[in-house]
PDB file of C-alpha atoms in Angstrom:
ATOM      1  CA  UNK U 267     -35.413  26.685  45.482  1.00 72.00           C
ATOM      2  CA  UNK U 268     -31.916  26.338  46.650  1.00 83.00           C
ATOM      3  CA  UNK U 269     -30.810  27.993  49.775  1.00 86.00           C
ATOM      4  CA  UNK U 270     -27.213  28.595  49.964  1.00 90.00           C
ATOM      5  CA  UNK U 271     -24.755  28.631  53.334  1.00 93.00           C
ATOM      6  CA  UNK U 272     -24.604  32.173  53.658  1.00 93.00           C
ATOM      7  CA  UNK U 273     -28.577  32.322  53.199  1.00 94.00           C
ATOM      8  CA  UNK U 274     -28.550  30.089  56.476  1.00 95.00           C
ATOM      9  CA  UNK U 275     -25.891  32.202  58.128  1.00 96.00           C
ATOM     10  CA  UNK U 276     -28.085  35.598  57.569  1.00 96.00           C
ATOM     11  CA  UNK U 277     -30.847  33.872  58.675  1.00 97.00           C
ATOM     12  CA  UNK U 278     -29.606  32.786  61.602  1.00 97.00           C
ATOM     13  CA  UNK U 279     -27.840  35.623  62.353  1.00 97.00           C
ATOM     14  CA  UNK U 280     -31.700  38.015  61.571  1.00 97.00           C
ATOM     15  CA  UNK U 281     -33.007  35.651  64.166  1.00 97.00           C
ATOM     16  CA  UNK U 282     -30.556  36.002  66.797  1.00 97.00           C
ATOM     17  CA  UNK U 283     -30.962  39.931  66.892  1.00 98.00           C
ATOM     18  CA  UNK U 284     -34.503  39.438  66.575  1.00 97.00           C
ATOM     19  CA  UNK U 285     -34.676  37.327  69.355  1.00 97.00           C
ATOM     20  CA  UNK U 286     -32.243  39.580  71.605  1.00 98.00           C
ATOM     21  CA  UNK U 287     -33.852  42.975  70.596  1.00 98.00           C
ATOM     22  CA  UNK U 288     -38.178  41.033  71.722  1.00 97.00           C
ATOM     23  CA  UNK U 289     -36.048  40.046  74.955  1.00 97.00           C
ATOM     24  CA  UNK U 290     -34.649  43.486  75.834  1.00 97.00           C
ATOM     25  CA  UNK U 291     -37.951  45.579  74.666  1.00 97.00           C
ATOM     26  CA  UNK U 292     -40.038  42.829  77.063  1.00 96.00           C
ATOM     27  CA  UNK U 293     -37.881  43.025  80.164  1.00 95.00           C
ATOM     28  CA  UNK U 294     -37.492  46.810  79.449  1.00 95.00           C
ATOM     29  CA  UNK U 295     -41.145  47.274  80.352  1.00 93.00           C
ATOM     30  CA  UNK U 296     -41.344  44.596  82.913  1.00 92.00           C
ATOM     31  CA  UNK U 297     -38.458  46.824  84.932  1.00 92.00           C
ATOM     32  CA  UNK U 298     -38.410  49.015  87.968  1.00 87.00           C
ATOM     33  CA  UNK U 299     -36.236  50.799  90.724  1.00 81.00           C
ATOM     34  CA  UNK U 300     -38.275  49.004  93.915  1.00 73.00           C
ATOM     35  CA  UNK U 301     -37.309  45.680  95.233  1.00 64.00           C
ATOM     36  CA  UNK U 302     -36.115  43.188  92.492  1.00 64.00           C
ATOM     37  CA  UNK U 303     -37.002  44.717  89.237  1.00 73.00           C
ATOM     38  CA  UNK U 304     -33.756  46.494  88.604  1.00 84.00           C
ATOM     39  CA  UNK U 305     -32.361  43.636  87.639  1.00 89.00           C
ATOM     40  CA  UNK U 306     -34.973  43.936  84.360  1.00 93.00           C
ATOM     41  CA  UNK U 307     -33.503  46.733  83.671  1.00 94.00           C
ATOM     42  CA  UNK U 308     -30.041  44.701  83.034  1.00 94.00           C
ATOM     43  CA  UNK U 309     -31.306  42.274  81.477  1.00 95.00           C
ATOM     44  CA  UNK U 310     -33.217  44.738  79.337  1.00 97.00           C
ATOM     45  CA  UNK U 311     -29.224  46.494  78.121  1.00 97.00           C
ATOM     46  CA  UNK U 312     -27.643  43.253  77.567  1.00 97.00           C
ATOM     47  CA  UNK U 313     -30.089  42.396  75.355  1.00 98.00           C
ATOM     48  CA  UNK U 314     -30.733  45.521  73.762  1.00 98.00           C
ATOM     49  CA  UNK U 315     -26.996  46.479  73.083  1.00 97.00           C
ATOM     50  CA  UNK U 316     -26.255  42.875  71.590  1.00 96.00           C
ATOM     51  CA  UNK U 317     -29.181  42.835  69.236  1.00 97.00           C
ATOM     52  CA  UNK U 318     -28.512  46.628  67.862  1.00 97.00           C
ATOM     53  CA  UNK U 319     -25.221  45.753  67.578  1.00 95.00           C
ATOM     54  CA  UNK U 320     -26.012  42.462  65.577  1.00 96.00           C
ATOM     55  CA  UNK U 321     -28.422  44.263  63.551  1.00 97.00           C
ATOM     56  CA  UNK U 322     -25.972  47.081  62.294  1.00 96.00           C
ATOM     57  CA  UNK U 323     -23.745  44.390  61.529  1.00 95.00           C
ATOM     58  CA  UNK U 324     -26.333  42.389  59.362  1.00 96.00           C
ATOM     59  CA  UNK U 325     -26.036  46.190  57.094  1.00 96.00           C
ATOM     60  CA  UNK U 326     -23.104  46.623  56.924  1.00 96.00           C
ATOM     61  CA  UNK U 327     -22.280  42.589  55.689  1.00 96.00           C
ATOM     62  CA  UNK U 328     -25.102  42.956  53.539  1.00 96.00           C
ATOM     63  CA  UNK U 329     -24.405  46.408  51.877  1.00 96.00           C
ATOM     64  CA  UNK U 330     -20.672  45.222  51.507  1.00 95.00           C
ATOM     65  CA  UNK U 331     -22.389  42.599  49.135  1.00 95.00           C
ATOM     66  CA  UNK U 332     -24.338  44.240  47.357  1.00 95.00           C
ATOM     67  CA  UNK U 333     -21.566  46.488  46.338  1.00 94.00           C
ATOM     68  CA  UNK U 334     -18.517  43.641  45.687  1.00 94.00           C
ATOM     69  CA  UNK U 335     -20.635  41.032  43.151  1.00 90.00           C
ATOM     70  CA  UNK U 336     -22.771  39.258  46.707  1.00 90.00           C
ATOM     71  CA  UNK U 337     -19.491  38.292  48.426  1.00 92.00           C
ATOM     72  CA  UNK U 338     -19.794  38.797  52.080  1.00 92.00           C
ATOM     73  CA  UNK U 339     -16.415  40.815  53.973  1.00 93.00           C
ATOM     74  CA  UNK U 340     -14.008  38.880  55.595  1.00 91.00           C
ATOM     75  CA  UNK U 341     -13.329  38.862  59.582  1.00 88.00           C
ATOM     76  CA  UNK U 342     -10.392  41.737  59.047  1.00 87.00           C
ATOM     77  CA  UNK U 343     -12.690  44.232  57.304  1.00 87.00           C
ATOM     78  CA  UNK U 344     -15.703  43.427  59.676  1.00 87.00           C
ATOM     79  CA  UNK U 345     -13.571  44.086  62.367  1.00 83.00           C
ATOM     80  CA  UNK U 346     -11.329  47.119  61.268  1.00 81.00           C
ATOM     81  CA  UNK U 347     -13.704  48.640  59.017  1.00 79.00           C
ATOM     82  CA  UNK U 348     -16.933  48.321  61.020  1.00 83.00           C
ATOM     83  CA  UNK U 349     -16.380  49.633  64.958  1.00 78.00           C
ATOM     84  CA  UNK U 350     -17.451  47.750  67.541  1.00 78.00           C
ATOM     85  CA  UNK U 351     -18.641  50.824  69.319  1.00 90.00           C
ATOM     86  CA  UNK U 352     -22.767  51.438  69.614  1.00 94.00           C
ATOM     87  CA  UNK U 353     -22.675  55.042  68.804  1.00 93.00           C
ATOM     88  CA  UNK U 354     -19.819  54.877  65.706  1.00 92.00           C
ATOM     89  CA  UNK U 355     -21.573  51.819  64.427  1.00 93.00           C
ATOM     90  CA  UNK U 356     -24.811  54.090  64.580  1.00 92.00           C
ATOM     91  CA  UNK U 357     -23.416  56.561  62.522  1.00 91.00           C
ATOM     92  CA  UNK U 358     -22.148  54.649  59.716  1.00 92.00           C
ATOM     93  CA  UNK U 359     -25.757  53.074  59.522  1.00 92.00           C
ATOM     94  CA  UNK U 360     -26.404  56.466  58.940  1.00 90.00           C
ATOM     95  CA  UNK U 361     -24.091  57.323  56.281  1.00 91.00           C
ATOM     96  CA  UNK U 362     -25.335  53.830  54.413  1.00 92.00           C
ATOM     97  CA  UNK U 363     -29.102  55.288  55.066  1.00 91.00           C
ATOM     98  CA  UNK U 364     -27.895  58.749  53.495  1.00 89.00           C
ATOM     99  CA  UNK U 365     -26.622  57.097  50.438  1.00 91.00           C
ATOM    100  CA  UNK U 366     -29.561  55.402  49.899  1.00 89.00           C
ATOM    101  CA  UNK U 367     -31.727  58.432  50.136  1.00 86.00           C
ATOM    102  CA  UNK U 368     -33.273  57.396  53.496  1.00 81.00           C
ATOM    103  CA  UNK U 369     -31.618  59.805  55.850  1.00 66.00           C
ATOM    104  CA  UNK U 370     -34.985  62.249  55.874  1.00 59.00           C
ATOM    105  CA  UNK U 371     -37.161  60.454  58.675  1.00 50.00           C
ATOM    106  CA  UNK U 372     -35.448  57.876  59.598  1.00 56.00           C
ATOM    107  CA  UNK U 373     -32.868  59.236  61.382  1.00 63.00           C
ATOM    108  CA  UNK U 374     -32.843  61.253  64.434  1.00 58.00           C
ATOM    109  CA  UNK U 375     -30.291  64.615  64.896  1.00 55.00           C
ATOM    110  CA  UNK U 376     -28.942  66.402  67.929  1.00 52.00           C
ATOM    111  CA  UNK U 377     -32.185  67.715  68.652  1.00 57.00           C
ATOM    112  CA  UNK U 378     -33.909  64.562  69.739  1.00 83.00           C
ATOM    113  CA  UNK U 379     -31.875  64.272  72.714  1.00 89.00           C
ATOM    114  CA  UNK U 380     -33.887  61.249  74.110  1.00 93.00           C
ATOM    115  CA  UNK U 381     -32.479  58.908  71.159  1.00 93.00           C
ATOM    116  CA  UNK U 382     -29.386  59.973  71.125  1.00 92.00           C
ATOM    117  CA  UNK U 383     -29.021  59.713  75.161  1.00 94.00           C
ATOM    118  CA  UNK U 384     -30.628  55.895  74.339  1.00 96.00           C
ATOM    119  CA  UNK U 385     -27.753  55.041  72.156  1.00 95.00           C
ATOM    120  CA  UNK U 386     -25.233  56.667  74.391  1.00 94.00           C
ATOM    121  CA  UNK U 387     -26.301  54.478  77.357  1.00 96.00           C
ATOM    122  CA  UNK U 388     -26.461  51.442  75.179  1.00 96.00           C
ATOM    123  CA  UNK U 389     -22.989  52.148  73.554  1.00 95.00           C
ATOM    124  CA  UNK U 390     -21.484  52.893  77.104  1.00 94.00           C
ATOM    125  CA  UNK U 391     -23.266  49.501  78.962  1.00 95.00           C
ATOM    126  CA  UNK U 392     -21.558  47.807  75.889  1.00 93.00           C
ATOM    127  CA  UNK U 393     -18.452  48.732  76.440  1.00 90.00           C
ATOM    128  CA  UNK U 394     -17.949  49.301  79.911  1.00 87.00           C
ATOM    129  CA  UNK U 395     -20.569  50.136  82.742  1.00 89.00           C
ATOM    130  CA  UNK U 396     -22.234  46.385  82.142  1.00 89.00           C
ATOM    131  CA  UNK U 397     -19.593  45.789  84.968  1.00 88.00           C
ATOM    132  CA  UNK U 398     -19.931  48.712  86.980  1.00 88.00           C
ATOM    133  CA  UNK U 399     -21.245  47.048  90.176  1.00 88.00           C
ATOM    134  CA  UNK U 400     -17.897  44.956  90.089  1.00 88.00           C
ATOM    135  CA  UNK U 401     -15.288  47.417  89.103  1.00 87.00           C
ATOM    136  CA  UNK U 402     -16.395  49.635  91.501  1.00 85.00           C
ATOM    137  CA  UNK U 403     -16.312  47.186  94.750  1.00 86.00           C
ATOM    138  CA  UNK U 404     -13.125  46.465  93.259  1.00 88.00           C
ATOM    139  CA  UNK U 405     -11.903  49.828  93.119  1.00 82.00           C
ATOM    140  CA  UNK U 406     -11.041  49.124  89.283  1.00 76.00           C
ATOM    141  CA  UNK U 407     -13.684  51.407  88.064  1.00 67.00           C
ATOM    142  CA  UNK U 408     -13.572  51.245  84.041  1.00 69.00           C
ATOM    143  CA  UNK U 409     -17.080  53.640  83.711  1.00 68.00           C
ATOM    144  CA  UNK U 410     -18.376  56.575  85.579  1.00 74.00           C
ATOM    145  CA  UNK U 411     -21.207  56.098  84.370  1.00 84.00           C
ATOM    146  CA  UNK U 412     -23.709  53.675  86.545  1.00 91.00           C
ATOM    147  CA  UNK U 413     -26.318  52.086  84.648  1.00 93.00           C
ATOM    148  CA  UNK U 414     -29.379  52.144  86.633  1.00 93.00           C
ATOM    149  CA  UNK U 415     -28.762  56.119  87.366  1.00 92.00           C
ATOM    150  CA  UNK U 416     -28.218  56.910  83.334  1.00 94.00           C
ATOM    151  CA  UNK U 417     -31.232  55.288  82.667  1.00 95.00           C
ATOM    152  CA  UNK U 418     -33.102  56.863  85.301  1.00 94.00           C
ATOM    153  CA  UNK U 419     -32.110  59.821  83.536  1.00 95.00           C
ATOM    154  CA  UNK U 420     -33.519  59.126  80.732  1.00 96.00           C
ATOM    155  CA  UNK U 421     -37.214  58.151  82.332  1.00 96.00           C
ATOM    156  CA  UNK U 422     -36.789  61.725  83.613  1.00 95.00           C
ATOM    157  CA  UNK U 423     -36.365  63.313  80.314  1.00 96.00           C
ATOM    158  CA  UNK U 424     -38.770  60.999  78.733  1.00 96.00           C
ATOM    159  CA  UNK U 425     -41.383  61.993  81.803  1.00 97.00           C
ATOM    160  CA  UNK U 426     -41.219  65.822  81.041  1.00 96.00           C
ATOM    161  CA  UNK U 427     -41.313  65.698  77.844  1.00 94.00           C
ATOM    162  CA  UNK U 428     -44.332  62.710  77.207  1.00 95.00           C
ATOM    163  CA  UNK U 429     -46.511  64.102  80.621  1.00 96.00           C
ATOM    164  CA  UNK U 430     -48.151  67.361  80.170  1.00 96.00           C
ATOM    165  CA  UNK U 431     -47.675  70.007  82.469  1.00 96.00           C
ATOM    166  CA  UNK U 432     -50.822  70.190  83.442  1.00 97.00           C
ATOM    167  CA  UNK U 433     -50.742  66.587  84.195  1.00 97.00           C
ATOM    168  CA  UNK U 434     -47.312  66.874  85.871  1.00 96.00           C
ATOM    169  CA  UNK U 435     -49.000  69.306  88.433  1.00 97.00           C
ATOM    170  CA  UNK U 436     -51.896  67.234  89.081  1.00 97.00           C
ATOM    171  CA  UNK U 437     -49.935  64.270  89.822  1.00 96.00           C
ATOM    172  CA  UNK U 438     -47.839  66.117  92.048  1.00 95.00           C
ATOM    173  CA  UNK U 439     -50.668  67.474  94.035  1.00 94.00           C
ATOM    174  CA  UNK U 440     -52.636  64.322  94.385  1.00 95.00           C
ATOM    175  CA  UNK U 441     -49.745  62.216  95.660  1.00 93.00           C
ATOM    176  CA  UNK U 442     -48.412  64.762  98.141  1.00 89.00           C
ATOM    177  CA  UNK U 443     -52.551  64.286  99.181  1.00 90.00           C
ATOM    178  CA  UNK U 444     -52.566  61.081  99.717  1.00 89.00           C
ATOM    179  CA  UNK U 445     -49.076  60.809 101.335  1.00 88.00           C
ATOM    180  CA  UNK U 446     -50.156  63.014 103.742  1.00 86.00           C
ATOM    181  CA  UNK U 447     -53.427  60.895 104.514  1.00 85.00           C
ATOM    182  CA  UNK U 448     -51.318  57.768 104.381  1.00 84.00           C
ATOM    183  CA  UNK U 449     -48.410  59.180 106.502  1.00 80.00           C
ATOM    184  CA  UNK U 450     -49.435  61.721 109.599  1.00 71.00           C
ATOM    185  CA  UNK U 451     -47.529  64.917 110.435  1.00 67.00           C
ATOM    186  CA  UNK U 452     -45.406  65.215 107.096  1.00 66.00           C
ATOM    187  CA  UNK U 453     -43.697  61.853 107.808  1.00 71.00           C
ATOM    188  CA  UNK U 454     -43.791  61.345 104.202  1.00 68.00           C
ATOM    189  CA  UNK U 455     -40.376  63.403 104.340  1.00 74.00           C
ATOM    190  CA  UNK U 456     -38.872  61.127 106.701  1.00 84.00           C
ATOM    191  CA  UNK U 457     -36.135  58.374 105.453  1.00 85.00           C
ATOM    192  CA  UNK U 458     -36.302  55.420 103.889  1.00 85.00           C
ATOM    193  CA  UNK U 459     -34.010  52.975 104.079  1.00 83.00           C
ATOM    194  CA  UNK U 460     -33.628  53.307  99.911  1.00 84.00           C
ATOM    195  CA  UNK U 461     -30.525  54.877  98.433  1.00 83.00           C
ATOM    196  CA  UNK U 462     -30.297  56.885  95.559  1.00 82.00           C
ATOM    197  CA  UNK U 463     -27.987  55.756  92.467  1.00 78.00           C
ATOM    198  CA  UNK U 464     -25.229  58.562  94.438  1.00 76.00           C
ATOM    199  CA  UNK U 465     -25.495  57.117  97.439  1.00 77.00           C
ATOM    200  CA  UNK U 466     -28.038  59.174  98.716  1.00 84.00           C
ATOM    201  CA  UNK U 467     -30.752  58.357 101.343  1.00 89.00           C
ATOM    202  CA  UNK U 468     -34.403  58.587  99.450  1.00 89.00           C
ATOM    203  CA  UNK U 469     -37.571  60.043 101.433  1.00 89.00           C
ATOM    204  CA  UNK U 470     -40.920  57.973 101.407  1.00 88.00           C
ATOM    205  CA  UNK U 471     -41.838  60.870  98.972  1.00 89.00           C
ATOM    206  CA  UNK U 472     -38.837  60.357  96.677  1.00 91.00           C
ATOM    207  CA  UNK U 473     -39.933  56.469  96.263  1.00 90.00           C
ATOM    208  CA  UNK U 474     -43.311  56.782  95.544  1.00 91.00           C
ATOM    209  CA  UNK U 475     -42.435  59.936  92.912  1.00 93.00           C
ATOM    210  CA  UNK U 476     -39.667  57.468  91.523  1.00 92.00           C
ATOM    211  CA  UNK U 477     -42.245  54.887  91.090  1.00 92.00           C
ATOM    212  CA  UNK U 478     -44.624  57.355  89.225  1.00 95.00           C
ATOM    213  CA  UNK U 479     -42.105  58.652  86.706  1.00 95.00           C
ATOM    214  CA  UNK U 480     -40.690  55.350  85.926  1.00 93.00           C
ATOM    215  CA  UNK U 481     -44.230  53.958  85.357  1.00 94.00           C
ATOM    216  CA  UNK U 482     -45.789  56.656  83.189  1.00 96.00           C
ATOM    217  CA  UNK U 483     -42.206  57.027  80.667  1.00 96.00           C
ATOM    218  CA  UNK U 484     -41.612  53.518  80.621  1.00 95.00           C
ATOM    219  CA  UNK U 485     -43.274  52.589  77.501  1.00 95.00           C
ATOM    220  CA  UNK U 486     -42.471  55.499  75.759  1.00 96.00           C
ATOM    221  CA  UNK U 487     -38.750  54.614  76.636  1.00 96.00           C
ATOM    222  CA  UNK U 488     -39.741  51.433  74.714  1.00 96.00           C
ATOM    223  CA  UNK U 489     -40.927  53.412  72.157  1.00 95.00           C
ATOM    224  CA  UNK U 490     -37.920  55.941  71.393  1.00 95.00           C
ATOM    225  CA  UNK U 491     -35.773  51.786  71.711  1.00 95.00           C
ATOM    226  CA  UNK U 492     -37.911  51.032  68.690  1.00 95.00           C
ATOM    227  CA  UNK U 493     -37.807  54.075  66.540  1.00 93.00           C
ATOM    228  CA  UNK U 494     -33.974  53.493  66.532  1.00 94.00           C
ATOM    229  CA  UNK U 495     -34.311  50.056  65.394  1.00 95.00           C
ATOM    230  CA  UNK U 496     -36.759  51.059  62.453  1.00 93.00           C
ATOM    231  CA  UNK U 497     -34.274  53.670  61.382  1.00 92.00           C
ATOM    232  CA  UNK U 498     -31.780  50.927  61.530  1.00 94.00           C
ATOM    233  CA  UNK U 499     -34.291  47.563  59.443  1.00 95.00           C
ATOM    234  CA  UNK U 500     -35.289  50.568  57.030  1.00 93.00           C
ATOM    235  CA  UNK U 501     -31.974  50.577  55.576  1.00 94.00           C
ATOM    236  CA  UNK U 502     -31.762  46.740  56.006  1.00 96.00           C
ATOM    237  CA  UNK U 503     -34.976  46.580  53.924  1.00 94.00           C
ATOM    238  CA  UNK U 504     -33.893  48.693  51.401  1.00 94.00           C
ATOM    239  CA  UNK U 505     -30.545  46.778  50.892  1.00 95.00           C
ATOM    240  CA  UNK U 506     -32.253  43.429  51.092  1.00 94.00           C
ATOM    241  CA  UNK U 507     -34.351  44.910  47.979  1.00 92.00           C
ATOM    242  CA  UNK U 508     -31.383  45.904  45.951  1.00 93.00           C
ATOM    243  CA  UNK U 509     -30.014  42.547  46.558  1.00 91.00           C
ATOM    244  CA  UNK U 510     -32.626  40.179  45.417  1.00 86.00           C
ATOM    245  CA  UNK U 511     -32.975  42.629  42.410  1.00 85.00           C
ATOM    246  CA  UNK U 512     -29.299  41.453  41.518  1.00 80.00           C
ATOM    247  CA  UNK U 513     -30.292  37.615  42.213  1.00 73.00           C
ATOM    248  CA  UNK U 514     -31.956  35.256  38.930  1.00 65.00           C
ATOM    249  CA  UNK U 515     -35.105  34.867  38.543  1.00 59.00           C
ATOM    250  CA  UNK U 516     -35.254  31.220  37.683  1.00 53.00           C
ATOM    251  CA  UNK U 517     -36.770  28.752  39.533  1.00 58.00           C
ATOM    252  CA  UNK U 518     -33.353  26.861  40.643  1.00 59.00           C
ATOM    253  CA  UNK U 519     -32.491  29.588  41.385  1.00 76.00           C
ATOM    254  CA  UNK U 520     -29.716  29.579  44.340  1.00 80.00           C
ATOM    255  CA  UNK U 521     -31.173  32.654  47.170  1.00 85.00           C
ATOM    256  CA  UNK U 522     -28.661  34.280  49.038  1.00 88.00           C
ATOM    257  CA  UNK U 523     -30.834  37.120  51.049  1.00 91.00           C
ATOM    258  CA  UNK U 524     -32.951  36.277  53.668  1.00 93.00           C
ATOM    259  CA  UNK U 525     -36.524  38.376  53.461  1.00 93.00           C
ATOM    260  CA  UNK U 526     -35.545  40.058  56.426  1.00 95.00           C
ATOM    261  CA  UNK U 527     -38.931  42.510  56.473  1.00 92.00           C
ATOM    262  CA  UNK U 528     -40.625  39.118  57.137  1.00 94.00           C
ATOM    263  CA  UNK U 529     -38.246  38.316  60.448  1.00 96.00           C
ATOM    264  CA  UNK U 530     -38.511  41.928  61.463  1.00 96.00           C
ATOM    265  CA  UNK U 531     -42.374  42.212  60.753  1.00 93.00           C
ATOM    266  CA  UNK U 532     -43.207  42.706  64.123  1.00 90.00           C
ATOM    267  CA  UNK U 533     -40.862  45.992  64.637  1.00 94.00           C
ATOM    268  CA  UNK U 534     -41.488  47.537  61.070  1.00 91.00           C
ATOM    269  CA  UNK U 535     -44.965  47.777  61.198  1.00 89.00           C
ATOM    270  CA  UNK U 536     -45.377  48.641  64.983  1.00 91.00           C
ATOM    271  CA  UNK U 537     -47.168  51.989  65.659  1.00 92.00           C
ATOM    272  CA  UNK U 538     -46.469  54.254  68.874  1.00 93.00           C
ATOM    273  CA  UNK U 539     -49.650  53.324  69.760  1.00 93.00           C
ATOM    274  CA  UNK U 540     -49.367  49.834  69.866  1.00 93.00           C
ATOM    275  CA  UNK U 541     -46.155  49.835  71.294  1.00 93.00           C
ATOM    276  CA  UNK U 542     -47.323  51.616  74.034  1.00 94.00           C
ATOM    277  CA  UNK U 543     -49.777  48.692  75.369  1.00 93.00           C
ATOM    278  CA  UNK U 544     -47.652  46.375  74.152  1.00 92.00           C
ATOM    279  CA  UNK U 545     -46.059  44.226  76.692  1.00 90.00           C
ATOM    280  CA  UNK U 546     -44.250  41.254  74.290  1.00 91.00           C
ATOM    281  CA  UNK U 547     -42.618  41.755  71.100  1.00 92.00           C
ATOM    282  CA  UNK U 548     -42.269  38.527  69.694  1.00 86.00           C
TER     283      UNK U 548
END
């Protein structure tokens, strides 16, 4: 078996994408809004936005090869035909999936609002929101979207969707009971030194509920990210299969296409119940 330069380049790019996504999911599971933990959110956003972009470019490049006698696109085609904006890229991948009859159950419509919120969030972060702190500090703000505030909205929506109303009611009651015991004379309503993402002061109760929402919702948001990744990988897997059918079957054949399904096995076959408990995604 001879491995071509194309094979090596696609292999390395897929390993890059896998590593970025793995790091993004791991740091997302470690994140929080207390003390030093917001830094984990930023790290997760960086890794996930990069990993998703590289993964979707793999789909576009290999599908181009499938339609053009195994020739990859040149740089101008990749830049001009495949947008650098994550939302546009995802729509392109969705169109490719539909082309190969993979749309049903693989992609998300407007009713899957949390998936859409995550894609929008990473899209904005990749474009400009990653500089939100410095841009705001220097009065050169290019994005009105605070990435921490944007993600907390996703956490709140996830909490409402995934945690039943009866459980939410019980959490609310028991939390206030516990706080009343810890902070006498209603002092749990006293303001702390912490601010929300719009600069408003938070009470002791506010801080505690924000911690609870984040702790309970984060595993589910990580799963939603994985569902988006899996939808892209379904398309990549189909293109890989079709490309390998085109390659000669002799023993000394030149291999141009890696087995992407082996590289991304962790993501492809991970079920929801396992993903919720998992701390690493290597």
